[in-house]
mmCIF file of C-alpha atoms in Angstrom:
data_model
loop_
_atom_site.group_PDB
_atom_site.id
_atom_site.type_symbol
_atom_site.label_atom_id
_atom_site.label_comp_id
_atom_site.label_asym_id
_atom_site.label_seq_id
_atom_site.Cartn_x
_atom_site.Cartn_y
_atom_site.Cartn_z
ATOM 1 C CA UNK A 1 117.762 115.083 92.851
ATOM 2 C CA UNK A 2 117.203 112.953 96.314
ATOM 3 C CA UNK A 3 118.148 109.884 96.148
ATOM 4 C CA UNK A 4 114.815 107.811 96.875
ATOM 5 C CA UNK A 5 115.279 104.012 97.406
ATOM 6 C CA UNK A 6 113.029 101.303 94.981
ATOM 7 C CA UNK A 7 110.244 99.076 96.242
ATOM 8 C CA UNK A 8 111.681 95.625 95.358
ATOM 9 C CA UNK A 9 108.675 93.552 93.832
ATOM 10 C CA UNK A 10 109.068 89.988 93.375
ATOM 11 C CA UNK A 11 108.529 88.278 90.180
ATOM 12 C CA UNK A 12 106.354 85.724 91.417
ATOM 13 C CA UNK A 13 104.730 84.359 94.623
ATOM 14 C CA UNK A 14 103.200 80.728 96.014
ATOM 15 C CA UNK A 15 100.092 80.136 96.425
ATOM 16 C CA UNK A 16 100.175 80.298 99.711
ATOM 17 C CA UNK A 17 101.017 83.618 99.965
ATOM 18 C CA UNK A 18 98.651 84.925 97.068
ATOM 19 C CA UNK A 19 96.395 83.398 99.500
ATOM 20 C CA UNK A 20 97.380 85.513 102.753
ATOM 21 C CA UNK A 21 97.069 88.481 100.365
ATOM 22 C CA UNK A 22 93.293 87.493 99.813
ATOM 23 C CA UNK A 23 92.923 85.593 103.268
ATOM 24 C CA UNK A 24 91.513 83.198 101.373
ATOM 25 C CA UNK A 25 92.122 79.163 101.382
ATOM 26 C CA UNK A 26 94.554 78.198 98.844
ATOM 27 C CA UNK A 27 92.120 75.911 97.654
ATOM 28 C CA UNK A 28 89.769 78.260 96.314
ATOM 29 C CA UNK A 29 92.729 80.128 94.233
ATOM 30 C CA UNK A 30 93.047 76.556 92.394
ATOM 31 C CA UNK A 31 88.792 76.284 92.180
ATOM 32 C CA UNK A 32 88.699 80.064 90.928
ATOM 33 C CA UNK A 33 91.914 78.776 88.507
ATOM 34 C CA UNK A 34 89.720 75.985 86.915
ATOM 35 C CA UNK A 35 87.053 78.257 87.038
ATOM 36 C CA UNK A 36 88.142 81.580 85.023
ATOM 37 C CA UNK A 37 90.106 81.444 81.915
ATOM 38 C CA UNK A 38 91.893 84.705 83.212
ATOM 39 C CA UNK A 39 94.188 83.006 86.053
ATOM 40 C CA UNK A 40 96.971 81.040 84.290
ATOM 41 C CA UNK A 41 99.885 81.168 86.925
ATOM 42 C CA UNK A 42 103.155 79.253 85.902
ATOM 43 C CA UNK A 43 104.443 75.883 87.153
ATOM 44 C CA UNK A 44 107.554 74.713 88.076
ATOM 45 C CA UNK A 45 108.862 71.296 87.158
ATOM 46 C CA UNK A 46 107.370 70.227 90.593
ATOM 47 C CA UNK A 47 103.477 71.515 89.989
ATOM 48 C CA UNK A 48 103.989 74.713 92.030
ATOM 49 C CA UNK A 49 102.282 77.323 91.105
ATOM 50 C CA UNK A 50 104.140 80.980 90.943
ATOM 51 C CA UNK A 51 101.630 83.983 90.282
ATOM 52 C CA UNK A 52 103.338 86.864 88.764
ATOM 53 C CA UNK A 53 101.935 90.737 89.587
ATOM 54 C CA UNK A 54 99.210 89.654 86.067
ATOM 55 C CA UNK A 55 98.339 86.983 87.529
ATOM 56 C CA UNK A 56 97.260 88.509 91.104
ATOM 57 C CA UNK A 57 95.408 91.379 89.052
ATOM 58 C CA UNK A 58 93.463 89.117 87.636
ATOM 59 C CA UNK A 59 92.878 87.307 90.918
ATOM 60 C CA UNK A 60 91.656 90.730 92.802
ATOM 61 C CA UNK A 61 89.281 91.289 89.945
ATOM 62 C CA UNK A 62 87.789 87.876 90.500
ATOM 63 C CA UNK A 63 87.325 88.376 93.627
ATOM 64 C CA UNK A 64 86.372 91.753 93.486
ATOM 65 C CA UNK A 65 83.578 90.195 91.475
ATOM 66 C CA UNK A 66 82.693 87.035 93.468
ATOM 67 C CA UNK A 67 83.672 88.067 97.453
ATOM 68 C CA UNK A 68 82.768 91.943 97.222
ATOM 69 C CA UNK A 69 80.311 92.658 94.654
ATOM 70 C CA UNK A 70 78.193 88.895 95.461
ATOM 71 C CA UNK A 71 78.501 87.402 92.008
ATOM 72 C CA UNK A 72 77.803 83.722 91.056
ATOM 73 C CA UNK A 73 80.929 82.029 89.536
ATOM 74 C CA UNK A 74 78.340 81.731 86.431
ATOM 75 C CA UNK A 75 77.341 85.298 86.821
ATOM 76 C CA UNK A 76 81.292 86.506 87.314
ATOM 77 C CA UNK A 77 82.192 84.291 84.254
ATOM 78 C CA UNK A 78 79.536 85.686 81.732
ATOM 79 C CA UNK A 79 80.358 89.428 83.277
ATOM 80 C CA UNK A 80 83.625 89.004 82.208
ATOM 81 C CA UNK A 81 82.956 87.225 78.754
ATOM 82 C CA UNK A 82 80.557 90.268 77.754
ATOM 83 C CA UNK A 83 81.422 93.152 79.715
ATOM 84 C CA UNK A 84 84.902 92.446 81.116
ATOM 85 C CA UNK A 85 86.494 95.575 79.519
ATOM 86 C CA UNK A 86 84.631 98.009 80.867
ATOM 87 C CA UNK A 87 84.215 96.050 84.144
ATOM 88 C CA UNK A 88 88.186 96.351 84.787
ATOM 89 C CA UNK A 89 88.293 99.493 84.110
ATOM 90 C CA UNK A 90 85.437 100.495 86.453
ATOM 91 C CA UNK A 91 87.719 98.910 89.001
ATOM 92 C CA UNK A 92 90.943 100.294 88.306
ATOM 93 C CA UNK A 93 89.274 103.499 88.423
ATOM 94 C CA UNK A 94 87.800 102.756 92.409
ATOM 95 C CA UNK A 95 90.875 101.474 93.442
ATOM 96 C CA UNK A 96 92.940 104.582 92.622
ATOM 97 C CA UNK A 97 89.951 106.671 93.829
ATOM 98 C CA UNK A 98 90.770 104.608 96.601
ATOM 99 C CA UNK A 99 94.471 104.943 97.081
ATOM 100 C CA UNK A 100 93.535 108.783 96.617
ATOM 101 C CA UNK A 101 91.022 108.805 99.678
ATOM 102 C CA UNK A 102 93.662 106.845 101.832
ATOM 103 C CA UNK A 103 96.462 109.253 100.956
ATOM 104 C CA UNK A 104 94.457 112.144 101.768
ATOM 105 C CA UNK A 105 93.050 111.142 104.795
ATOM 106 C CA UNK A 106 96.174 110.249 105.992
ATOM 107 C CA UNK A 107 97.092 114.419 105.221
ATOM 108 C CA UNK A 108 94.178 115.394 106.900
ATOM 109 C CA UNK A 109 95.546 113.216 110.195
ATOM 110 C CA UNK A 110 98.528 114.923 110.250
ATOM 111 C CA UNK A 111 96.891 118.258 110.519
ATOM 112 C CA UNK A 112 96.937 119.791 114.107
#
C-alpha cells in the first residue's frame, strides 16, 4: 500500500482565525456565542477563546442559517430548538452533495 501523507488538523483555533474562515468580524462570533446555546468554545486562563473542529461546525450551521439561508437570530434560534435535527442533517447532506459536485467538476476539467 502507498504511503499517503495525513492532513494535520489542529485542535483548536482563535477567534481570529475562525473569523477569516467565515470572513466575518470577530465580533459577531462572540454576538452569535451569546446568542446560540450551540457555540461554547474553551478559554484559556487569559479569556481567549480556542474553537475546536465542534465548535466551528456549529458555527457554519449558524451561519448557514443566519448569512445564507436569511434567518432572524430569533427565527435561527427557534429553528434550531424545534427542528435542529433534521435541519443539520439537511445540511450535512448539501455540503457533501457539494464536495461531490466540486470533485467532479474538477474530473470533468481535466478531460481533453
Amino acid at each position: 500500500m502507498p504511503y499517503k501523507e495525513r492532513d494535520i488538523e489542529k485542535q483548536y483555533y482563535s477567534i481570529g482565525e475562525v473569523a477569516a474562515m467565515f470572513e466575518v468580524a470577530p465580533s459577531l462570533i462572540r454576538f452569535w456565542e451569546t446568542e446560540f446555546d450551540i457555540l461554547k468554545p474553551k478559554k484559556n486562563k487569559k479569556g481567549n477563546r480556542l474553537f475546536s473542529p465542534k465548535d466551528i461546525e456549529n458555527l457554519r450551521f449558524v451561519y448557514h442559517l443566519v448569512k445564507e439561508r436569511g434567518y432572524t437570530i430569533q427565527g435561527a434560534r427557534e429553528m434550531l430548538k424545534t427542528r435542529g435535527v433534521q435541519a443539520r442533517e439537511k445540511f450535512e447532506m448539501v455540503q457533501s452533495l457539494e464536495k461531490i459536485k466540486e470533485f467532479l467538476n474538477s474530473i470533468k476539467a481535466q478531460l481533453p
